[in-house]
Amino acid sequence: MINRTNESDPRTIHAQAIKYCATEKSAFNNIITLYSKSHSNLHLCLSYAHRVFHYQIPKPTVASWTSLISAFAGTPSSLTHFAAMLRHPALPSQRTLAVLFKTCAHIGAFSFGLQLHAIAAKLSVATQPFSGSSLVSFYSKSGFFGDARKAFDEMPDWDQVSFASLIVGLSQNSRPIDALSCFANMVGFNVRSTAYSLSGTVSAAARIMGLEQCRMLHCHSVVTGLDQDLIVGTSLIDGYGKCGLVSDAREVFDELLPCMNVVGWNAMMAGYAQQGDSMLVLSLLRLMKVRGLVPDEYSFLAVLTSLANAGLVDETGKWLSKMKVDYGVEPEIEHYACFVGALAGCGRLQDAEKVVTTMPFEPNAALWRLLLTACATHGAVDMAHTIRNKLASLHPDDETWNILANNGRFEEVAEMSKTTEDRMVKKVGGKSWVEYQGKAHVFLAGDQTHPRKNEIYRMLAELITKSENLGYRTAPHTNSGEIKETEKSEGVHYHSLKLALAFAVVSGAAVAPSKPIRIMKNLRICKECHESFKFFCRVLDREIIVRDVNRYHRFVYGRCSCGDYW
């Protein structure tokens, strides 16, 4: 009998195993696992595990090999030990392959993973629960969702792990609708939710800013007893934050505060950052330190984002330096992007360009695109042309003319459009959508596909007329709701955001007067829509919340929470 009273040091149990279980392979298999899970010197413990395998297990079984491979999981050594295993009589089990698939996904060894799949198929274990679920996860994390779905469909029985692997894979591969549908199927098959399947589904709902879905999933977490799980709680904080309900996110955060980890703190800070609430973000950062938690790069990304969204340029620059000097966290390109965005947003374009060209990273397309947007906003046409050329060298198909079009630079737009047409590039348009009765109603500019289009255009015409009576001026429109070809070509009258708002009004998407109208947009809100929504919120006497690609805009009493800085 092995005494486990001193499990903090696995060498003690190892000594007892030598004394009492010298011939039992299972005992030494467990010793290998114990060393791999030790919290002491991991490198030393892994060397002990390796010595146990080679010197105290003369004829290792598949269980012994699996213990050794699992001990080195997530490292190339795991694959090396598997190659050595193939030179011995023992064949891998589904548990062995499950560990190896996870390792391949972790270290990016896709080719090796394909060979493992072939071995699994040859041994008829590719569709078994452990190996099959890991195979789904491997293909999903490698970006091959079609293969992941095929591996899932080939499994004869689906369990909690296989569904969780597929749901997480769908969510991570930007397939949120499919992830939500898969979760519904899982519930329909009476398969119990796990923390991973539920958190993956909440992440999918957050990606489309589906408030109704987040609330239903929150209720589901309470019913299933998963609401106190940190993984689920963090996903809910992130989901509510991305839906703009930071008060709901804070309630979840406060409930889990005693055991909340850094990831959860970062999610809460990110929710405030999207609102530009730098005071609360900095308050949370200070509270983190009081509770003994060490902020990481994501913590400071939230800080910089909040300062940049609030237009606090100098403070953004100070914290960019402070995170390195005072906290020892090296800034990444995303941190520099916050500073560049803050500088560019207030018109300091030369300073922003200097940061881009002198930072210790090669500028990516996102940074040049950010600068180009600022150039269009501030009318810096010459700089815009220079930056456009740099952006084109990285992404020839980038649709830069839309940025200038939203700011009235139509000559430059025509020139850029011609250049793009010569390259046979397909344009990607902006989309806006409203969630209504669990369904996302998506609109494009000048959209004529919605079954209630006549009501929508009449309502929009009415909103524009009433806004003009309050002092807003826009180009001519038709009260009948029909679009003239000249108006359709100009595009500004019937932007997707305005159509989504009109639909929200005629459909009753937010019936209660106390509830805000919520609209999502896949691009940055344009100047025209931003100005018109100040009047629309007065006409409707309703709060309107717009979530664009960068941040939240809360329109109320004729003003926007961003202070016209975005």
PDB file of N, CA, C and O in Angstrom, residues 18-41:
ATOM      1  N   ILE A  18       8.769   1.864  -5.316  1.00  0.00           N
ATOM      2  CA  ILE A  18       9.928   0.973  -5.469  1.00  0.00           C
ATOM      3  C   ILE A  18       9.951  -0.063  -4.344  1.00  0.00           C
ATOM      4  O   ILE A  18      10.257  -1.238  -4.563  1.00  0.00           O
ATOM      5  N   LYS A  19       9.565   0.374  -3.139  1.00  0.00           N
ATOM      6  CA  LYS A  19       9.624  -0.507  -1.973  1.00  0.00           C
ATOM      7  C   LYS A  19       8.498  -1.533  -1.955  1.00  0.00           C
ATOM      8  O   LYS A  19       8.720  -2.713  -1.653  1.00  0.00           O
ATOM      9  N   TYR A  20       7.261  -1.067  -2.326  1.00  0.00           N
ATOM     10  CA  TYR A  20       6.114  -1.957  -2.153  1.00  0.00           C
ATOM     11  C   TYR A  20       5.534  -2.505  -3.458  1.00  0.00           C
ATOM     12  O   TYR A  20       4.832  -3.510  -3.439  1.00  0.00           O
ATOM     13  N   CYS A  21       5.805  -1.858  -4.591  1.00  0.00           N
ATOM     14  CA  CYS A  21       5.164  -2.263  -5.856  1.00  0.00           C
ATOM     15  C   CYS A  21       6.194  -2.430  -6.960  1.00  0.00           C
ATOM     16  O   CYS A  21       5.994  -1.973  -8.087  1.00  0.00           O
ATOM     17  N   ALA A  22       7.295  -3.064  -6.634  1.00  0.00           N
ATOM     18  CA  ALA A  22       8.418  -3.105  -7.568  1.00  0.00           C
ATOM     19  C   ALA A  22       8.093  -3.786  -8.884  1.00  0.00           C
ATOM     20  O   ALA A  22       8.753  -3.545  -9.893  1.00  0.00           O
ATOM     21  N   THR A  23       7.089  -4.667  -8.899  1.00  0.00           N
ATOM     22  CA  THR A  23       6.797  -5.411 -10.129  1.00  0.00           C
ATOM     23  C   THR A  23       5.477  -4.987 -10.788  1.00  0.00           C
ATOM     24  O   THR A  23       5.082  -5.580 -11.784  1.00  0.00           O
ATOM     25  N   GLU A  24       4.802  -4.011 -10.225  1.00  0.00           N
ATOM     26  CA  GLU A  24       3.510  -3.588 -10.764  1.00  0.00           C
ATOM     27  C   GLU A  24       3.684  -2.430 -11.738  1.00  0.00           C
ATOM     28  O   GLU A  24       4.026  -1.310 -11.340  1.00  0.00           O
ATOM     29  N   LYS A  25       3.452  -2.713 -13.039  1.00  0.00           N
ATOM     30  CA  LYS A  25       3.613  -1.670 -14.059  1.00  0.00           C
ATOM     31  C   LYS A  25       2.621  -0.529 -13.866  1.00  0.00           C
ATOM     32  O   LYS A  25       2.949   0.636 -14.107  1.00  0.00           O
ATOM     33  N   SER A  26       1.411  -0.865 -13.450  1.00  0.00           N
ATOM     34  CA  SER A  26       0.389   0.173 -13.298  1.00  0.00           C
ATOM     35  C   SER A  26       0.806   1.222 -12.274  1.00  0.00           C
ATOM     36  O   SER A  26       0.517   2.417 -12.425  1.00  0.00           O
ATOM     37  N   ALA A  27       1.506   0.792 -11.220  1.00  0.00           N
ATOM     38  CA  ALA A  27       1.964   1.734 -10.198  1.00  0.00           C
ATOM     39  C   ALA A  27       2.961   2.718 -10.790  1.00  0.00           C
ATOM     40  O   ALA A  27       2.895   3.934 -10.543  1.00  0.00           O
ATOM     41  N   PHE A  28       3.889   2.204 -11.617  1.00  0.00           N
ATOM     42  CA  PHE A  28       4.891   3.089 -12.201  1.00  0.00           C
ATOM     43  C   PHE A  28       4.304   3.949 -13.328  1.00  0.00           C
ATOM     44  O   PHE A  28       4.778   5.051 -13.586  1.00  0.00           O
ATOM     45  N   ASN A  29       3.262   3.426 -13.983  1.00  0.00           N
ATOM     46  CA  ASN A  29       2.552   4.278 -14.943  1.00  0.00           C
ATOM     47  C   ASN A  29       1.966   5.493 -14.229  1.00  0.00           C
ATOM     48  O   ASN A  29       2.024   6.626 -14.727  1.00  0.00           O
ATOM     49  N   ASN A  30       1.417   5.251 -13.050  1.00  0.00           N
ATOM     50  CA  ASN A  30       0.847   6.349 -12.264  1.00  0.00           C
ATOM     51  C   ASN A  30       1.926   7.303 -11.757  1.00  0.00           C
ATOM     52  O   ASN A  30       1.692   8.511 -11.639  1.00  0.00           O
ATOM     53  N   ILE A  31       3.087   6.767 -11.464  1.00  0.00           N
ATOM     54  CA  ILE A  31       4.201   7.614 -11.024  1.00  0.00           C
ATOM     55  C   ILE A  31       4.596   8.582 -12.138  1.00  0.00           C
ATOM     56  O   ILE A  31       4.879   9.764 -11.898  1.00  0.00           O
ATOM     57  N   ILE A  32       4.629   8.073 -13.377  1.00  0.00           N
ATOM     58  CA  ILE A  32       4.958   8.936 -14.522  1.00  0.00           C
ATOM     59  C   ILE A  32       3.945  10.084 -14.615  1.00  0.00           C
ATOM     60  O   ILE A  32       4.312  11.254 -14.792  1.00  0.00           O
ATOM     61  N   THR A  33       2.669   9.736 -14.489  1.00  0.00           N
ATOM     62  CA  THR A  33       1.622  10.761 -14.541  1.00  0.00           C
ATOM     63  C   THR A  33       1.770  11.749 -13.395  1.00  0.00           C
ATOM     64  O   THR A  33       1.595  12.966 -13.571  1.00  0.00           O
ATOM     65  N   LEU A  34       2.095  11.224 -12.223  1.00  0.00           N
ATOM     66  CA  LEU A  34       2.261  12.079 -11.044  1.00  0.00           C
ATOM     67  C   LEU A  34       3.394  13.081 -11.242  1.00  0.00           C
ATOM     68  O   LEU A  34       3.270  14.267 -10.892  1.00  0.00           O
ATOM     69  N   TYR A  35       4.495  12.636 -11.792  1.00  0.00           N
ATOM     70  CA  TYR A  35       5.608  13.548 -12.064  1.00  0.00           C
ATOM     71  C   TYR A  35       5.201  14.638 -13.070  1.00  0.00           C
ATOM     72  O   TYR A  35       5.569  15.805 -12.927  1.00  0.00           O
ATOM     73  N   SER A  36       4.439  14.248 -14.086  1.00  0.00           N
ATOM     74  CA  SER A  36       4.066  15.223 -15.122  1.00  0.00           C
ATOM     75  C   SER A  36       3.119  16.292 -14.597  1.00  0.00           C
ATOM     76  O   SER A  36       3.049  17.389 -15.141  1.00  0.00           O
ATOM     77  N   LYS A  37       2.367  15.976 -13.525  1.00  0.00           N
ATOM     78  CA  LYS A  37       1.416  16.935 -12.961  1.00  0.00           C
ATOM     79  C   LYS A  37       1.971  17.663 -11.745  1.00  0.00           C
ATOM     80  O   LYS A  37       1.253  18.434 -11.100  1.00  0.00           O
ATOM     81  N   SER A  38       3.225  17.439 -11.432  1.00  0.00           N
ATOM     82  CA  SER A  38       3.822  18.075 -10.272  1.00  0.00           C
ATOM     83  C   SER A  38       3.962  19.580 -10.485  1.00  0.00           C
ATOM     84  O   SER A  38       4.229  20.045 -11.596  1.00  0.00           O
ATOM     85  N   HIS A  39       3.782  20.346  -9.414  1.00  0.00           N
ATOM     86  CA  HIS A  39       3.889  21.807  -9.491  1.00  0.00           C
ATOM     87  C   HIS A  39       5.295  22.291  -9.160  1.00  0.00           C
ATOM     88  O   HIS A  39       5.543  23.498  -9.140  1.00  0.00           O
ATOM     89  N   SER A  40       6.189  21.375  -8.893  1.00  0.00           N
ATOM     90  CA  SER A  40       7.561  21.776  -8.621  1.00  0.00           C
ATOM     91  C   SER A  40       8.314  21.924  -9.943  1.00  0.00           C
ATOM     92  O   SER A  40       7.699  22.149 -10.976  1.00  0.00           O
ATOM     93  N   ASN A  41       9.618  21.773  -9.930  1.00  0.00           N
ATOM     94  CA  ASN A  41      10.437  21.954 -11.132  1.00  0.00           C
ATOM     95  C   ASN A  41       9.978  20.992 -12.233  1.00  0.00           C
ATOM     96  O   ASN A  41      10.255  19.789 -12.182  1.00  0.00           O
TER      97      ASN A  41
END
